[in-house]
Short mmCIF file of C-alpha atoms in Angstrom, two decimals:
data_model
loop_
_atom_site.label_atom_id
_atom_site.label_comp_id
_atom_site.label_asym_id
_atom_site.label_seq_id
_atom_site.Cartn_x
_atom_site.Cartn_y
_atom_site.Cartn_z
CA MET A 1 227.50 245.35 -70.56
CA ARG A 2 225.95 241.91 -70.98
CA ARG A 3 228.26 239.13 -72.14
CA TRP A 4 227.44 235.96 -74.04
CA GLN A 5 227.52 234.01 -70.76
CA ASP A 6 224.68 236.14 -69.42
CA ARG A 7 222.57 235.54 -72.52
CA TYR A 8 223.34 231.82 -72.39
CA THR A 9 222.29 231.64 -68.76
CA ALA A 10 219.05 233.50 -69.48
CA LEU A 11 218.17 231.25 -72.43
CA LEU A 12 219.03 228.10 -70.46
CA THR A 13 216.82 229.26 -67.58
CA ILE A 14 213.92 229.88 -69.95
CA ALA A 15 214.38 226.45 -71.52
CA VAL A 16 214.43 224.71 -68.13
CA VAL A 17 211.29 226.55 -67.01
CA LEU A 18 209.47 225.62 -70.21
CA ALA A 19 210.53 222.00 -69.84
CA VAL A 20 209.27 221.88 -66.23
CA VAL A 21 205.95 223.65 -66.67
CA GLY A 22 205.26 222.69 -70.29
CA GLN A 23 203.59 219.34 -69.61
CA PRO A 24 201.39 220.54 -66.70
CA VAL A 25 200.27 223.57 -68.72
CA ALA A 26 199.50 221.40 -71.76
CA SER A 27 197.47 219.02 -69.58
CA LEU A 28 195.60 221.97 -68.07
CA LEU A 29 194.74 223.40 -71.47
CA GLY A 30 193.61 219.98 -72.64
CA ASP A 31 191.28 219.65 -69.65
CA LEU A 32 189.67 222.95 -70.60
CA ALA A 33 188.33 221.46 -73.84
CA HIS A 34 184.71 221.25 -72.71
CA GLN A 35 181.37 222.73 -73.56
CA ALA A 36 180.57 225.63 -71.24
CA ASP A 37 177.35 225.64 -69.24
CA PRO A 38 175.44 228.72 -70.44
CA ARG A 39 173.86 229.14 -67.01
CA ARG A 40 177.25 229.73 -65.41
CA VAL A 41 178.94 231.80 -68.08
CA GLY A 42 177.50 235.11 -66.86
CA SER A 43 178.71 234.63 -63.28
CA GLY A 44 182.08 233.34 -64.45
CA LEU A 45 182.62 236.32 -66.74
CA ALA A 46 181.62 238.64 -63.90
CA LEU A 47 184.32 237.10 -61.70
CA VAL A 48 186.86 237.49 -64.52
CA ALA A 49 185.85 241.14 -64.93
CA VAL A 50 186.26 241.76 -61.20
CA ALA A 51 189.69 240.11 -61.30
CA TYR A 52 190.72 242.30 -64.23
CA ALA A 53 189.52 245.42 -62.43
CA GLY A 54 191.63 244.37 -59.45
CA TYR A 55 194.61 243.88 -61.77
CA LEU A 56 194.17 247.41 -63.15
CA ALA A 57 193.84 248.83 -59.65
CA LEU A 58 197.06 247.10 -58.56
CA VAL A 59 198.86 248.39 -61.65
CA ARG A 60 197.76 251.93 -60.86
CA MET A 61 198.64 251.59 -57.17
CA ALA A 62 202.10 250.15 -57.85
CA GLY A 63 203.17 252.96 -60.14
CA PRO A 64 203.76 250.92 -62.24
CA VAL A 65 207.23 252.18 -63.33
CA VAL A 66 209.55 251.85 -60.33
CA LEU A 67 213.29 251.80 -59.75
CA GLY A 68 215.63 250.57 -57.09
CA ALA A 69 216.98 252.91 -54.43
CA ALA A 70 220.32 253.44 -56.18
CA ASP A 71 218.86 254.06 -59.63
CA ALA A 72 216.17 256.36 -58.24
CA SER A 73 218.74 258.40 -56.32
CA TRP A 74 221.42 258.71 -58.99
CA ARG A 75 220.63 257.52 -62.51
CA LEU A 76 217.10 258.92 -62.66
CA LEU A 77 218.26 262.46 -61.92
CA SER A 78 221.31 262.22 -64.17
CA PRO A 79 221.49 263.47 -67.81
CA LEU A 80 221.13 259.89 -69.09
CA PRO A 81 218.18 259.26 -71.45
CA ARG A 82 215.10 258.41 -69.41
CA ARG A 83 214.22 255.42 -71.57
CA THR A 84 217.68 253.91 -71.02
CA VAL A 85 217.36 254.27 -67.26
CA LEU A 86 213.89 252.70 -67.28
CA GLY A 87 214.71 249.89 -69.69
CA ARG A 88 215.06 247.16 -67.06
CA ALA A 89 211.88 248.28 -65.29
CA ALA A 90 210.03 248.21 -68.63
CA ARG A 91 211.16 244.63 -69.29
CA THR A 92 209.98 243.60 -65.83
CA LEU A 93 206.58 245.16 -66.48
CA LEU A 94 206.41 243.32 -69.79
CA VAL A 95 207.01 239.96 -68.12
CA VAL A 96 204.45 240.69 -65.37
CA SER A 97 201.81 241.78 -67.86
CA VAL A 98 202.40 238.72 -70.06
CA LEU A 99 202.01 236.38 -67.08
CA GLY A 100 198.91 238.21 -65.91
CA GLY A 101 197.48 238.11 -69.42
CA LEU A 102 198.06 234.36 -69.70
CA VAL A 103 196.28 233.78 -66.39
CA LEU A 104 193.40 235.93 -67.61
CA GLY A 105 193.25 234.00 -70.89
CA VAL A 106 193.17 230.64 -69.10
CA ALA A 107 190.36 231.98 -66.89
CA LEU A 108 188.41 232.99 -69.99
CA VAL A 109 188.86 229.53 -71.49
CA SER A 110 187.73 227.85 -68.27
CA VAL A 111 184.60 230.04 -68.17
CA LEU A 112 183.68 230.03 -71.85
CA GLY A 113 184.85 226.52 -72.64
CA ALA A 114 186.80 225.49 -75.70
CA PRO A 115 184.74 223.14 -77.86
CA ASP A 116 185.59 222.39 -81.48
CA PRO A 117 187.55 223.94 -83.05
CA LEU A 118 189.72 223.83 -79.92
CA PRO A 119 192.92 225.49 -81.26
CA LEU A 120 191.07 228.50 -82.65
CA ARG A 121 188.98 229.29 -79.59
CA LEU A 122 191.82 228.53 -77.20
CA THR A 123 194.18 230.77 -79.16
CA ALA A 124 191.59 233.53 -79.34
CA ALA A 125 190.98 233.45 -75.57
CA LEU A 126 194.71 233.53 -74.84
CA VAL A 127 195.22 236.42 -77.28
CA VAL A 128 192.39 238.38 -75.66
CA GLY A 129 193.87 237.72 -72.22
CA LEU A 130 197.34 238.77 -73.34
CA GLY A 131 195.91 241.89 -74.94
CA ALA A 132 194.07 242.78 -71.75
CA GLY A 133 197.18 242.23 -69.60
CA LEU A 134 199.53 244.17 -71.86
CA GLY A 135 197.00 246.91 -72.53
CA GLY A 136 196.25 247.39 -68.84
CA MET A 137 199.93 247.66 -67.97
CA ALA A 138 200.48 250.11 -70.84
CA LEU A 139 197.58 252.22 -69.59
CA GLY A 140 199.23 252.29 -66.16
CA VAL A 141 202.48 253.56 -67.68
CA LEU A 142 200.63 256.19 -69.69
CA GLY A 143 198.67 257.22 -66.61
CA GLN A 144 201.91 257.68 -64.71
CA ALA A 145 203.15 259.98 -67.47
CA PHE A 146 199.98 261.94 -68.29
CA PRO A 147 197.08 262.83 -65.96
CA THR A 148 194.55 262.44 -68.78
CA TRP A 149 195.54 258.81 -69.29
CA ASP A 150 195.27 258.22 -65.55
CA THR A 151 191.69 259.47 -65.74
CA ARG A 152 191.05 257.06 -68.60
CA LEU A 153 192.50 254.22 -66.55
CA GLN A 154 190.16 255.03 -63.68
CA ALA A 155 187.26 255.16 -66.14
CA LEU A 156 188.25 251.73 -67.48
CA ILE A 157 188.25 250.31 -63.95
CA ALA A 158 184.78 251.75 -63.36
CA VAL A 159 183.50 250.41 -66.71
CA THR A 160 184.93 246.97 -65.96
CA LEU A 161 183.16 246.86 -62.60
CA ALA A 162 179.93 248.05 -64.21
CA ALA A 163 180.27 245.30 -66.82
CA ALA A 164 180.75 242.78 -64.01
CA VAL A 165 177.49 243.94 -62.43
CA LEU A 166 175.63 243.69 -65.74
CA LEU A 167 177.01 240.20 -66.38
CA ALA A 168 176.02 239.13 -62.88
CA VAL A 169 172.40 240.24 -63.26
CA SER A 170 171.97 239.15 -66.89
CA GLY A 171 171.75 235.46 -66.09
CA SER A 172 172.35 233.03 -68.96
CA GLY A 173 172.06 235.62 -71.75
CA PRO A 174 175.82 236.15 -72.24
CA GLY A 175 176.39 232.41 -72.21
CA ARG A 176 174.08 231.71 -75.14
CA THR A 177 175.39 234.73 -77.06
CA LEU A 178 179.05 233.80 -76.66
CA ALA A 179 178.42 230.15 -77.35
CA ALA A 180 176.76 231.08 -80.65
CA LEU A 181 179.66 233.24 -81.88
CA PRO A 182 181.09 231.89 -85.13
CA ALA A 183 184.77 231.08 -85.40
CA GLY A 184 185.42 233.97 -87.77
CA LEU A 185 183.97 236.55 -85.38
CA THR A 186 185.97 235.07 -82.51
CA ALA A 187 189.18 235.44 -84.52
CA ALA A 188 188.22 239.02 -85.45
CA LEU A 189 187.72 239.94 -81.77
CA ALA A 190 191.11 238.45 -80.92
CA CYS A 191 192.76 240.47 -83.70
CA CYS A 192 191.11 243.67 -82.45
CA ALA A 193 192.36 243.00 -78.92
CA ALA A 194 195.88 242.39 -80.23
CA ALA A 195 195.79 245.58 -82.31
CA VAL A 196 194.62 247.73 -79.39
CA ALA A 197 197.24 246.21 -77.08
CA THR A 198 199.97 246.81 -79.65
CA PHE A 199 198.93 250.45 -80.02
CA LEU A 200 198.91 251.02 -76.25
CA VAL A 201 202.25 249.27 -75.71
CA ARG A 202 203.84 251.40 -78.43
CA ARG A 203 202.44 254.57 -76.87
CA ALA A 204 203.67 253.48 -73.44
CA TRP A 205 207.19 252.79 -74.76
CA THR A 206 207.25 256.24 -76.32
CA ALA A 207 205.94 257.83 -73.12
CA LEU A 208 208.77 256.43 -70.98
CA ASP A 209 210.87 259.47 -71.85
CA ARG A 210 208.14 261.77 -70.48
CA VAL A 211 207.35 260.11 -67.16
CA PRO A 212 207.96 262.77 -64.49
CA ALA A 213 210.74 261.99 -62.06
CA ARG A 214 208.56 262.86 -59.05
CA THR A 215 206.03 260.14 -59.88
CA ILE A 216 208.78 257.56 -60.37
CA LEU A 217 210.38 258.56 -57.06
CA ALA A 218 207.05 258.29 -55.24
CA ALA A 219 206.32 254.88 -56.77
CA SER A 220 209.86 253.71 -56.04
CA ALA A 221 209.58 254.74 -52.40
CA TRP A 222 206.30 252.82 -52.16
CA SER A 223 207.81 249.72 -53.79
CA GLY A 224 210.79 249.97 -51.44
CA ARG A 225 208.48 249.87 -48.43
CA VAL A 226 206.67 246.88 -49.92
CA ALA A 227 209.97 245.06 -50.47
CA GLN A 228 211.13 245.87 -46.95
CA ALA A 229 207.89 244.61 -45.45
CA THR A 230 208.19 241.43 -47.53
CA VAL A 231 211.81 240.75 -46.64
CA THR A 232 211.34 241.44 -42.94
CA LEU A 233 208.01 239.55 -42.92
CA ASP A 234 206.20 242.51 -41.37
CA PRO A 235 202.93 243.12 -43.27
CA GLY A 236 201.86 245.53 -40.54
CA ALA A 237 204.44 248.06 -41.73
CA LEU A 238 202.95 247.89 -45.22
CA THR A 239 199.41 248.58 -44.01
CA TRP A 240 200.66 251.50 -41.92
CA SER A 241 202.35 252.89 -45.00
CA VAL A 242 199.15 252.64 -47.03
CA GLU A 243 197.15 254.39 -44.32
CA ASP A 244 199.68 257.16 -43.85
CA ASN A 245 199.97 257.78 -47.59
CA HIS A 246 196.22 258.21 -47.83
CA TRP A 247 195.92 260.82 -45.09
CA ARG A 248 199.19 262.67 -45.69
CA GLY A 249 198.60 266.15 -47.07
CA ARG A 250 194.81 266.04 -46.75
CA ALA A 251 193.01 269.03 -45.23
CA LEU A 252 190.18 267.83 -42.99
CA ARG A 253 187.43 269.97 -41.55
CA SER A 254 187.33 270.32 -37.78
CA ARG A 255 184.00 270.20 -36.01
CA ARG A 256 182.75 269.24 -32.59
CA TRP A 257 181.88 265.56 -32.24
CA PRO A 258 178.39 264.67 -31.00
CA VAL A 259 179.74 262.17 -28.44
CA THR A 260 182.12 262.40 -25.52
CA GLY A 261 184.07 260.06 -23.30
CA ALA A 262 184.65 256.48 -24.39
CA TRP A 263 182.14 256.77 -27.23
CA THR A 264 184.59 258.97 -29.12
CA LEU A 265 186.64 255.83 -29.77
CA ALA A 266 183.78 254.34 -31.78
CA TRP A 267 182.92 257.66 -33.43
CA GLN A 268 186.52 257.94 -34.59
CA GLU A 269 186.13 254.74 -36.64
CA VAL A 270 182.80 255.93 -38.04
CA ARG A 271 184.30 259.22 -39.22
CA ARG A 272 187.34 257.48 -40.68
CA ILE A 273 185.34 254.99 -42.75
CA THR A 274 182.82 257.60 -43.95
CA ARG A 275 185.71 259.73 -45.22
CA ARG A 276 186.69 256.84 -47.49
CA PRO A 277 183.58 256.24 -49.61
CA VAL A 278 185.50 254.18 -52.15
CA ARG A 279 186.36 251.61 -49.50
CA LEU A 280 182.71 251.44 -48.45
CA ALA A 281 181.64 251.01 -52.08
CA VAL A 282 184.16 248.19 -52.57
CA LEU A 283 182.96 246.44 -49.42
CA ALA A 284 179.35 246.79 -50.51
CA GLY A 285 180.08 245.41 -53.96
CA ALA A 286 182.12 242.54 -52.54
CA THR A 287 179.00 241.11 -50.88
CA ALA A 288 177.99 239.74 -54.29
CA LEU A 289 181.26 237.84 -54.89
CA PRO A 290 180.26 234.67 -52.96
CA THR A 291 177.03 234.49 -54.95
CA LEU A 292 178.93 234.82 -58.22
CA ALA A 293 181.32 232.07 -57.16
CA VAL A 294 178.42 229.74 -56.32
CA ASN A 295 176.69 230.45 -59.62
CA ALA A 296 179.97 229.81 -61.44
CA GLY A 297 180.24 226.36 -59.85
CA LEU A 298 182.93 227.20 -57.28
CA PRO A 299 181.41 226.51 -53.83
CA GLN A 300 184.79 226.23 -52.09
CA VAL A 301 185.84 229.61 -53.45
CA ALA A 302 182.50 231.05 -52.32
CA ALA A 303 183.07 229.83 -48.76
CA ALA A 304 186.58 231.29 -48.70
CA LEU A 305 185.31 234.62 -50.08
CA THR A 306 182.57 234.76 -47.46
CA VAL A 307 184.91 234.23 -44.52
CA THR A 308 187.60 236.53 -45.93
CA GLY A 309 185.15 239.28 -46.84
CA ALA A 310 183.48 239.29 -43.43
CA LEU A 311 186.83 239.49 -41.65
CA MET A 312 188.12 242.22 -43.98
CA ALA A 313 184.97 244.27 -43.42
CA SER A 314 185.46 244.05 -39.66
CA VAL A 315 189.20 244.77 -39.83
CA SER A 316 188.59 247.92 -41.91
CA VAL A 317 187.28 249.75 -38.82
CA THR A 318 189.96 248.75 -36.30
CA SER A 319 192.65 251.33 -37.06
CA GLY A 320 192.13 252.97 -33.67
CA ALA A 321 192.73 249.69 -31.86
CA ARG A 322 195.96 249.27 -33.84
CA ARG A 323 197.19 252.71 -32.86
CA ASP A 324 196.36 252.13 -29.20
CA GLY A 325 198.95 249.38 -29.12
CA ASP A 326 201.72 251.74 -30.30
CA ASN A 327 200.63 254.89 -28.50
CA PRO A 328 198.03 254.60 -25.70
CA ALA A 329 198.23 258.34 -25.01
CA LEU A 330 194.74 258.93 -26.43
CA LEU A 331 193.20 256.58 -23.88
CA ARG A 332 195.02 258.37 -21.08
CA MET A 333 193.84 261.75 -22.34
CA LEU A 334 190.25 260.53 -22.41
CA ALA A 335 190.59 258.80 -19.05
CA VAL A 336 189.13 255.60 -20.50
CA GLY A 337 189.96 252.23 -19.00
CA SER A 338 191.40 249.50 -21.19
CA ARG A 339 188.36 247.23 -20.84
CA ALA A 340 185.89 250.02 -21.57
CA ALA A 341 187.97 251.10 -24.54
CA LEU A 342 188.10 247.54 -25.90
CA ALA A 343 184.34 247.14 -25.49
CA VAL A 344 183.65 250.36 -27.39
CA ARG A 345 186.24 249.53 -30.03
CA ALA A 346 184.35 246.27 -30.68
CA LEU A 347 181.13 248.01 -31.74
CA PRO A 348 182.12 249.24 -35.25
CA PRO A 349 183.69 245.94 -36.42
CA ALA A 350 180.78 243.96 -35.01
CA LEU A 351 178.18 246.09 -36.80
CA LEU A 352 180.02 246.32 -40.13
CA GLY A 353 180.96 242.63 -40.15
CA ALA A 354 177.39 241.63 -39.28
CA CYS A 355 175.95 243.82 -42.05
CA TRP A 356 178.44 242.48 -44.62
CA LEU A 357 177.88 238.83 -43.76
CA GLY A 358 174.11 239.24 -43.57
CA ALA A 359 174.03 240.93 -46.97
CA ALA A 360 176.26 238.25 -48.50
CA LEU A 361 174.03 235.46 -47.16
CA TRP A 362 170.89 237.24 -48.33
CA LEU A 363 172.26 237.77 -51.85
CA SER A 364 173.25 234.12 -52.06
CA GLY A 365 169.56 233.21 -52.02
CA ALA A 366 169.61 231.59 -48.59
CA GLY A 367 166.66 233.69 -47.49
CA ALA A 368 166.01 236.33 -44.88
CA TRP A 369 165.97 233.75 -42.07
CA TRP A 370 169.45 232.49 -42.87
CA SER A 371 170.79 236.02 -43.24
CA LEU A 372 170.22 236.45 -39.49
CA PHE A 373 173.39 234.44 -39.00
CA GLY A 374 175.23 237.59 -40.05
CA PRO A 375 174.22 239.61 -36.95
CA ALA A 376 174.72 236.49 -34.83
CA CYS A 377 178.32 236.21 -36.05
CA GLY A 378 178.99 239.95 -35.57
CA PRO A 379 180.52 239.65 -32.05
CA VAL A 380 182.78 236.80 -33.19
CA LEU A 381 183.97 238.84 -36.19
CA ALA A 382 184.68 241.76 -33.87
CA VAL A 383 186.81 239.56 -31.62
CA GLY A 384 188.77 238.23 -34.59
CA ALA A 385 189.26 241.72 -36.04
CA LEU A 386 190.42 243.22 -32.73
CA ARG A 387 192.78 240.32 -32.14
CA MET A 388 194.23 240.83 -35.63
CA ALA A 389 194.57 244.57 -35.04
CA ARG A 390 196.28 244.15 -31.65
CA ARG A 391 198.70 241.37 -32.60
CA ARG A 392 202.40 242.05 -32.22
CA PRO A 393 204.93 241.97 -35.07
CA ILE A 394 206.12 238.65 -36.43
CA ASP A 395 208.59 236.87 -34.16
CA ASN A 396 211.17 235.59 -36.63
CA SER A 397 213.18 233.95 -33.83
CA MET A 398 210.64 231.14 -33.44
CA PRO A 399 211.72 227.68 -34.65
CA VAL A 400 211.12 226.29 -38.13
CA ILE A 401 209.15 223.05 -38.44
CA ASP A 402 210.42 220.52 -41.01
CA THR A 403 207.57 218.74 -42.80
CA PRO A 404 207.45 216.44 -45.85
CA GLY A 405 206.10 219.39 -47.82
CA GLY A 406 208.95 221.67 -46.80
CA ALA A 407 210.02 223.89 -43.92
CA ILE A 408 207.30 225.96 -42.22
CA PRO A 409 208.37 229.02 -40.19
CA THR A 410 206.17 229.13 -37.10
CA GLY A 411 206.52 232.88 -36.57
CA PRO A 412 204.69 234.01 -39.74
CA LEU A 413 202.25 231.11 -39.41
CA LEU A 414 201.17 232.07 -35.89
CA TRP A 415 200.98 235.73 -36.92
CA ALA A 416 198.67 234.86 -39.82
CA LEU A 417 196.43 232.65 -37.66
CA THR A 418 196.09 235.19 -34.86
CA GLY A 419 192.51 236.41 -34.91
CA VAL A 420 191.43 234.03 -37.66
CA ASP A 421 191.49 231.13 -35.19
CA LEU A 422 188.96 232.71 -32.83
CA ALA A 423 186.76 233.83 -35.72
CA LEU A 424 186.59 230.33 -37.19
CA LEU A 425 186.06 228.60 -33.85
CA GLY A 426 183.40 231.07 -32.78
CA CYS A 427 181.42 230.60 -36.02
CA VAL A 428 181.17 226.81 -35.74
CA PRO A 429 177.35 226.85 -35.18
CA ALA A 430 176.91 229.00 -38.28
CA PHE A 431 179.13 226.70 -40.33
CA LEU A 432 177.13 223.67 -39.17
CA ALA A 433 173.85 225.36 -40.04
CA LEU A 434 174.99 226.38 -43.53
CA ALA A 435 176.51 222.94 -44.20
CA VAL A 436 173.63 220.79 -42.94
CA ARG A 437 170.75 223.18 -43.74
CA PRO A 438 168.34 221.84 -41.09
CA ALA A 439 164.61 222.40 -41.41
CA ASP A 440 164.61 224.49 -38.23
CA PRO A 441 167.83 226.55 -37.94
CA LEU A 442 166.61 228.44 -34.85
CA PRO A 443 168.57 226.33 -32.29
CA LEU A 444 171.82 226.80 -34.18
CA LEU A 445 171.05 230.52 -34.63
CA VAL A 446 170.55 230.90 -30.87
CA ALA A 447 173.71 228.87 -30.21
CA GLN A 448 175.67 231.15 -32.56
CA ALA A 449 174.35 234.31 -30.88
CA VAL A 450 175.14 233.00 -27.39
CA THR A 451 178.61 231.80 -28.47
CA GLY A 452 179.40 235.16 -30.05
CA LEU A 453 178.33 237.22 -27.04
CA ALA A 454 180.16 234.92 -24.61
CA LEU A 455 183.33 235.06 -26.70
CA LEU A 456 183.18 238.84 -26.93
CA CYS A 457 182.60 239.28 -23.19
CA GLY A 458 185.41 236.89 -22.36
CA TYR A 459 187.79 238.61 -24.74
CA VAL A 460 187.00 242.05 -23.29
CA MET A 461 187.40 240.81 -19.73
CA PHE A 462 190.69 238.94 -20.17
CA SER A 463 192.36 240.92 -22.96
CA GLY A 464 191.38 244.23 -21.39
CA ARG A 465 193.71 243.63 -18.48
CA ARG A 466 196.76 244.74 -20.43
CA PRO A 467 196.96 248.16 -22.12
CA ALA A 468 195.52 248.25 -25.65
#
C-alpha cells in the first residue's frame, strides 16, 4: 500500500522534471511560431504519417500490455481481478502514450507552423498529437483483447501509410489547404480528436478485464527478452528472438531447390526474404524517405536515412552468415570452403543494397546517371552487412573512456561501429560525388566501383581464412 511519503516523492520528482525541462520546452515551442512553407508541408506531413505508422506498429509488436516475470507467473493466474493486476502496466502505457503524443504534436507544429493566433493553433496541434498517441495505444490494448480490434489496428496502419503516400505525391496542395483552415475549424478538429481518443481509452480500460492471459504471457516473455538484451548490451539476442518468433510454428512447403553446391547459400537468403513480403514492401517504401526528408528541408536527416536504409536492406539478407558463426555444420555438410561460402553469401546483400540505394537516389531526382552509384556501392554495402552479421557479442570487459561529455564504454561503441566503418570508408567516392556534384561524375563512379570490388575481394580473401 502506498504511503504519503511515496506520493510526496512522486510529486517532487514531477516538479523537478518540470522545472528542468520547462524552459527548454517553452523556448522550443516559441521557436515554432513561424509561417509554414506550403511547398514543404506535404512532405513533412508524410514523414509524420510514417512516424505514426511506426508508432502503431511498435505498439502492436510490444503487446502492449506486459507484466514482469513475477506478476506474469503468479498474480496474472490468480483469482485477483484482472484490472487490478494490470493497473501498473496501464499507467505505464498511459505515460508512454502521452509522451509519444506530445512528440507527435510538436512534429505537427514544426511542419504546419503556428502563425497567429499562436496559442490556438499550438494547442490544437498538441491536442491532435495527444489524441493520436492515446488512441493508438488504446487500439493496441483493444487489439490484444479482441481479434477484431487487432484487424482494425492493422487497417489503421495501412491507411496511415497510404495517406503518407498520397501526401508525398500531392505536392503543395495539402499545405495551401491546411494554411487556409480557419481557427474555428482547427479547434473543431482538435475536439473531434480528443473525443475519439477519450472513447478509445475508455473502451481500452474496460477491456483490461478481458485480455486473455495467453496474450499477456506471450507479450511479457517478449518484453523480458528485450529487457535482458538491453541490460546485457546484447542486441544480437534480441534479433535472434524476433527471427525465431516469426518462424516458430509455421508450416513451410518442401520442394527441391534449383541450385546445388555453394549456390544454395545464396538461394537460402532469396527464399527467406521472398517468404516475408511485408519486409520487402517496407524496404521498397523506405526508398522514398530520403526524398521526403529533402523536400521537408531536412538534408542531414535525408543523408542519415540513405546510409541507414542501404545498410538495413543489405543486412536483411545476411541471416545465413549469422548462423554460420554459431553453427558451421551446414557448410561442412555442403563441403563448401569458408572463402567460397563468404563470396556467395555476399551476392544477396550486394544486389539488394545496390537496388535500394539506386532506387533512393533515382527518386530523389538526382537522375538516372547518379543512380548508378547504387550498383557501384553494392559490394561495399555487402562487406559492411557481412561484417555486421559476423561480429561477435559485445565485450563488456573493455575499458571505459572518460570524456568531458561523460563516460563512453568502448565495448558497445566498437560493436556498433563494426561493419559501419568499412561501409562508410568504402563509399567515400560516392559521398564526394553527391556532395560536390561535378559536371562529369564518371571518374568518381569508376573510382567507387573499383573501390567496392577491391574491398569485397580483400574481405573475402582475408576474412575467409577463419570459419564463418
